[in-house]
PDB file of C-alpha atoms in Angstrom:
ATOM      1  CA  GLN A 360       7.521  44.486   9.554  1.00  0.00           C
ATOM      2  CA  VAL A 361       9.983  44.701  12.419  1.00  0.00           C
ATOM      3  CA  GLN A 362      13.738  45.015  11.876  1.00  0.00           C
ATOM      4  CA  LEU A 363      15.918  42.920  14.172  1.00  0.00           C
ATOM      5  CA  VAL A 364      19.642  43.135  14.890  1.00  0.00           C
ATOM      6  CA  GLU A 365      21.479  40.601  17.019  1.00  0.00           C
ATOM      7  CA  SER A 366      24.675  41.372  18.922  1.00  0.00           C
ATOM      8  CA  GLY A 367      26.820  39.976  21.698  1.00  0.00           C
ATOM      9  CA  GLY A 368      28.352  36.974  19.994  1.00  0.00           C
ATOM     10  CA  ASP A 369      31.968  36.276  20.816  1.00  0.00           C
ATOM     11  CA  LEU A 370      34.622  33.639  21.437  1.00  0.00           C
ATOM     12  CA  VAL A 371      34.281  32.253  24.963  1.00  0.00           C
ATOM     13  CA  GLN A 372      35.835  29.363  26.867  1.00  0.00           C
ATOM     14  CA  PRO A 373      33.755  26.373  27.965  1.00  0.00           C
ATOM     15  CA  GLY A 374      31.919  27.191  31.160  1.00  0.00           C
ATOM     16  CA  GLY A 375      31.797  30.880  30.302  1.00  0.00           C
ATOM     17  CA  SER A 376      28.855  33.200  29.782  1.00  0.00           C
ATOM     18  CA  LEU A 377      27.551  35.551  27.122  1.00  0.00           C
ATOM     19  CA  ARG A 378      24.495  37.743  26.770  1.00  0.00           C
ATOM     20  CA  LEU A 379      23.014  38.108  23.319  1.00  0.00           C
ATOM     21  CA  SER A 380      20.819  41.058  22.435  1.00  0.00           C
ATOM     22  CA  CYS A 381      18.051  41.284  19.863  1.00  0.00           C
ATOM     23  CA  ALA A 382      17.308  44.939  19.219  1.00  0.00           C
ATOM     24  CA  ALA A 383      14.177  45.894  17.318  1.00  0.00           C
ATOM     25  CA  SER A 384      13.131  48.904  15.297  1.00  0.00           C
ATOM     26  CA  GLY A 385      10.035  49.746  13.325  1.00  0.00           C
ATOM     27  CA  ARG A 386       7.584  48.076  15.693  1.00  0.00           C
ATOM     28  CA  THR A 387       7.171  47.484  19.414  1.00  0.00           C
ATOM     29  CA  LEU A 388       8.799  44.147  20.115  1.00  0.00           C
ATOM     30  CA  ASP A 389       6.524  43.384  23.074  1.00  0.00           C
ATOM     31  CA  TYR A 390       3.679  42.906  20.559  1.00  0.00           C
ATOM     32  CA  TYR A 391       5.531  39.897  19.145  1.00  0.00           C
ATOM     33  CA  THR A 392       6.563  36.500  20.273  1.00  0.00           C
ATOM     34  CA  VAL A 393      10.361  36.434  19.985  1.00  0.00           C
ATOM     35  CA  GLY A 394      12.415  33.344  19.382  1.00  0.00           C
ATOM     36  CA  TRP A 395      16.129  32.642  19.523  1.00  0.00           C
ATOM     37  CA  PHE A 396      17.420  30.069  17.062  1.00  0.00           C
ATOM     38  CA  ARG A 397      20.874  28.768  16.259  1.00  0.00           C
ATOM     39  CA  GLN A 398      22.576  27.075  13.384  1.00  0.00           C
ATOM     40  CA  ALA A 399      25.782  25.142  13.881  1.00  0.00           C
ATOM     41  CA  PRO A 400      28.074  24.338  10.937  1.00  0.00           C
ATOM     42  CA  GLY A 401      26.589  21.551   8.846  1.00  0.00           C
ATOM     43  CA  LYS A 402      23.380  21.400  10.867  1.00  0.00           C
ATOM     44  CA  GLN A 403      19.833  22.659  10.505  1.00  0.00           C
ATOM     45  CA  ARG A 404      18.682  25.722  12.374  1.00  0.00           C
ATOM     46  CA  GLU A 405      17.045  24.838  15.684  1.00  0.00           C
ATOM     47  CA  GLY A 406      14.943  26.665  18.240  1.00  0.00           C
ATOM     48  CA  VAL A 407      16.731  27.559  21.468  1.00  0.00           C
ATOM     49  CA  SER A 408      14.316  29.681  23.452  1.00  0.00           C
ATOM     50  CA  CYS A 409      11.280  31.893  22.972  1.00  0.00           C
ATOM     51  CA  ILE A 410       9.136  34.337  24.888  1.00  0.00           C
ATOM     52  CA  LEU A 411       5.486  34.971  24.115  1.00  0.00           C
ATOM     53  CA  GLN A 412       4.137  38.439  23.481  1.00  0.00           C
ATOM     54  CA  ARG A 413       2.963  40.823  26.199  1.00  0.00           C
ATOM     55  CA  GLY A 414       4.883  39.229  29.046  1.00  0.00           C
ATOM     56  CA  GLY A 415       3.877  35.709  28.183  1.00  0.00           C
ATOM     57  CA  ARG A 416       5.448  32.378  28.934  1.00  0.00           C
ATOM     58  CA  LEU A 417       9.031  31.371  28.315  1.00  0.00           C
ATOM     59  CA  TYR A 418      10.153  28.178  26.592  1.00  0.00           C
ATOM     60  CA  TYR A 419      13.524  26.477  26.255  1.00  0.00           C
ATOM     61  CA  ALA A 420      14.940  23.629  24.238  1.00  0.00           C
ATOM     62  CA  ASP A 421      15.978  20.693  26.415  1.00  0.00           C
ATOM     63  CA  SER A 422      19.603  21.205  25.384  1.00  0.00           C
ATOM     64  CA  VAL A 423      19.774  24.664  27.010  1.00  0.00           C
ATOM     65  CA  ALA A 424      17.208  24.478  29.837  1.00  0.00           C
ATOM     66  CA  GLY A 425      18.796  25.498  33.113  1.00  0.00           C
ATOM     67  CA  ARG A 426      21.718  27.244  31.377  1.00  0.00           C
ATOM     68  CA  PHE A 427      20.055  29.862  29.149  1.00  0.00           C
ATOM     69  CA  SER A 428      17.577  32.549  30.145  1.00  0.00           C
ATOM     70  CA  ILE A 429      15.434  34.724  27.865  1.00  0.00           C
ATOM     71  CA  SER A 430      14.070  38.101  28.913  1.00  0.00           C
ATOM     72  CA  ARG A 431      12.520  41.274  27.559  1.00  0.00           C
ATOM     73  CA  ASP A 432      13.602  44.870  27.953  1.00  0.00           C
ATOM     74  CA  ASN A 433      10.617  46.900  26.821  1.00  0.00           C
ATOM     75  CA  ASP A 434      12.297  50.212  27.617  1.00  0.00           C
ATOM     76  CA  ASN A 435      14.931  49.411  24.997  1.00  0.00           C
ATOM     77  CA  ASN A 436      12.660  47.410  22.674  1.00  0.00           C
ATOM     78  CA  ALA A 437      14.906  44.388  22.971  1.00  0.00           C
ATOM     79  CA  VAL A 438      15.029  40.751  23.983  1.00  0.00           C
ATOM     80  CA  TYR A 439      18.077  39.150  25.587  1.00  0.00           C
ATOM     81  CA  LEU A 440      19.424  35.635  25.782  1.00  0.00           C
ATOM     82  CA  GLN A 441      21.664  35.067  28.792  1.00  0.00           C
ATOM     83  CA  MET A 442      23.822  32.020  28.182  1.00  0.00           C
ATOM     84  CA  ASP A 443      25.718  30.474  31.098  1.00  0.00           C
ATOM     85  CA  ASN A 444      27.869  27.370  31.439  1.00  0.00           C
ATOM     86  CA  LEU A 445      28.501  27.386  27.714  1.00  0.00           C
ATOM     87  CA  ARG A 446      29.621  24.206  26.005  1.00  0.00           C
ATOM     88  CA  PRO A 447      31.477  23.642  22.729  1.00  0.00           C
ATOM     89  CA  GLN A 448      28.255  22.230  21.253  1.00  0.00           C
ATOM     90  CA  ASP A 449      26.646  25.649  21.766  1.00  0.00           C
ATOM     91  CA  THR A 450      28.883  27.002  19.005  1.00  0.00           C
ATOM     92  CA  ALA A 451      26.614  28.392  16.287  1.00  0.00           C
ATOM     93  CA  VAL A 452      25.258  31.482  14.622  1.00  0.00           C
ATOM     94  CA  TYR A 453      22.409  32.713  16.792  1.00  0.00           C
ATOM     95  CA  TYR A 454      19.383  34.412  15.253  1.00  0.00           C
ATOM     96  CA  CYS A 455      16.355  36.141  16.712  1.00  0.00           C
ATOM     97  CA  ALA A 456      12.966  36.235  15.033  1.00  0.00           C
ATOM     98  CA  ALA A 457       9.623  37.892  15.747  1.00  0.00           C
ATOM     99  CA  GLY A 458       6.271  36.249  15.130  1.00  0.00           C
ATOM    100  CA  GLY A 459       2.834  35.440  16.465  1.00  0.00           C
ATOM    101  CA  ALA A 460       3.054  31.957  17.972  1.00  0.00           C
ATOM    102  CA  THR A 461       1.048  31.579  21.174  1.00  0.00           C
ATOM    103  CA  THR A 462       2.320  28.261  22.528  1.00  0.00           C
ATOM    104  CA  ASN A 463       5.575  26.322  22.643  1.00  0.00           C
ATOM    105  CA  ASN A 464       5.285  26.311  18.850  1.00  0.00           C
ATOM    106  CA  CYS A 465       7.377  29.442  19.194  1.00  0.00           C
ATOM    107  CA  LEU A 466      10.404  27.105  19.149  1.00  0.00           C
ATOM    108  CA  LEU A 467       9.588  26.118  15.586  1.00  0.00           C
ATOM    109  CA  GLU A 468      11.046  28.105  12.714  1.00  0.00           C
ATOM    110  CA  ARG A 469       7.954  27.837  10.518  1.00  0.00           C
ATOM    111  CA  TYR A 470       5.959  30.062  12.883  1.00  0.00           C
ATOM    112  CA  TYR A 471       8.054  33.095  11.902  1.00  0.00           C
ATOM    113  CA  THR A 472       7.816  34.937   8.592  1.00  0.00           C
ATOM    114  CA  LYS A 473      11.034  35.252   6.638  1.00  0.00           C
ATOM    115  CA  ASP A 474      10.973  39.060   6.843  1.00  0.00           C
ATOM    116  CA  ASN A 475      11.175  39.122  10.637  1.00  0.00           C
ATOM    117  CA  TRP A 476      14.603  37.607  11.200  1.00  0.00           C
ATOM    118  CA  GLY A 477      17.913  39.185  12.107  1.00  0.00           C
ATOM    119  CA  LYS A 478      21.151  38.376  10.334  1.00  0.00           C
ATOM    120  CA  GLY A 479      22.683  36.517  13.250  1.00  0.00           C
ATOM    121  CA  THR A 480      25.616  36.753  15.630  1.00  0.00           C
ATOM    122  CA  LEU A 481      28.376  34.150  15.965  1.00  0.00           C
ATOM    123  CA  VAL A 482      29.006  32.384  19.246  1.00  0.00           C
ATOM    124  CA  THR A 483      32.128  30.242  19.465  1.00  0.00           C
ATOM    125  CA  VAL A 484      32.794  28.149  22.558  1.00  0.00           C
ATOM    126  CA  SER A 485      36.326  26.845  22.544  1.00  0.00           C
ATOM    127  CA  SER A 486      39.397  26.588  24.735  1.00  0.00           C
TER     128      SER A 486
END
């Protein structure tokens, strides 16, 4: 089991940027596929971006492609989500999860066990 803690959420104006961090302990995060998910008020949780294990491919939801960027920091056992040109519809609690998906299935919540999720960080995009 890997323990995950998200950070970096904040209130930001439309068009602004934030970088979210997913810090891991207990296991080496590079051994896992890591996904970023978000849940807006009144909506189901959705996949935003994911990165396959061991330097594998990156995937993005259509709604964030070209604005968000996922990356690994193996020295710090972390994964980041750089979010640029933020929109009000990006407002949500953002979660990271670690799992074993090997394709773009890593954008689907069911490919992550319930024990390998962080508690989330709130991103609010508003003027």
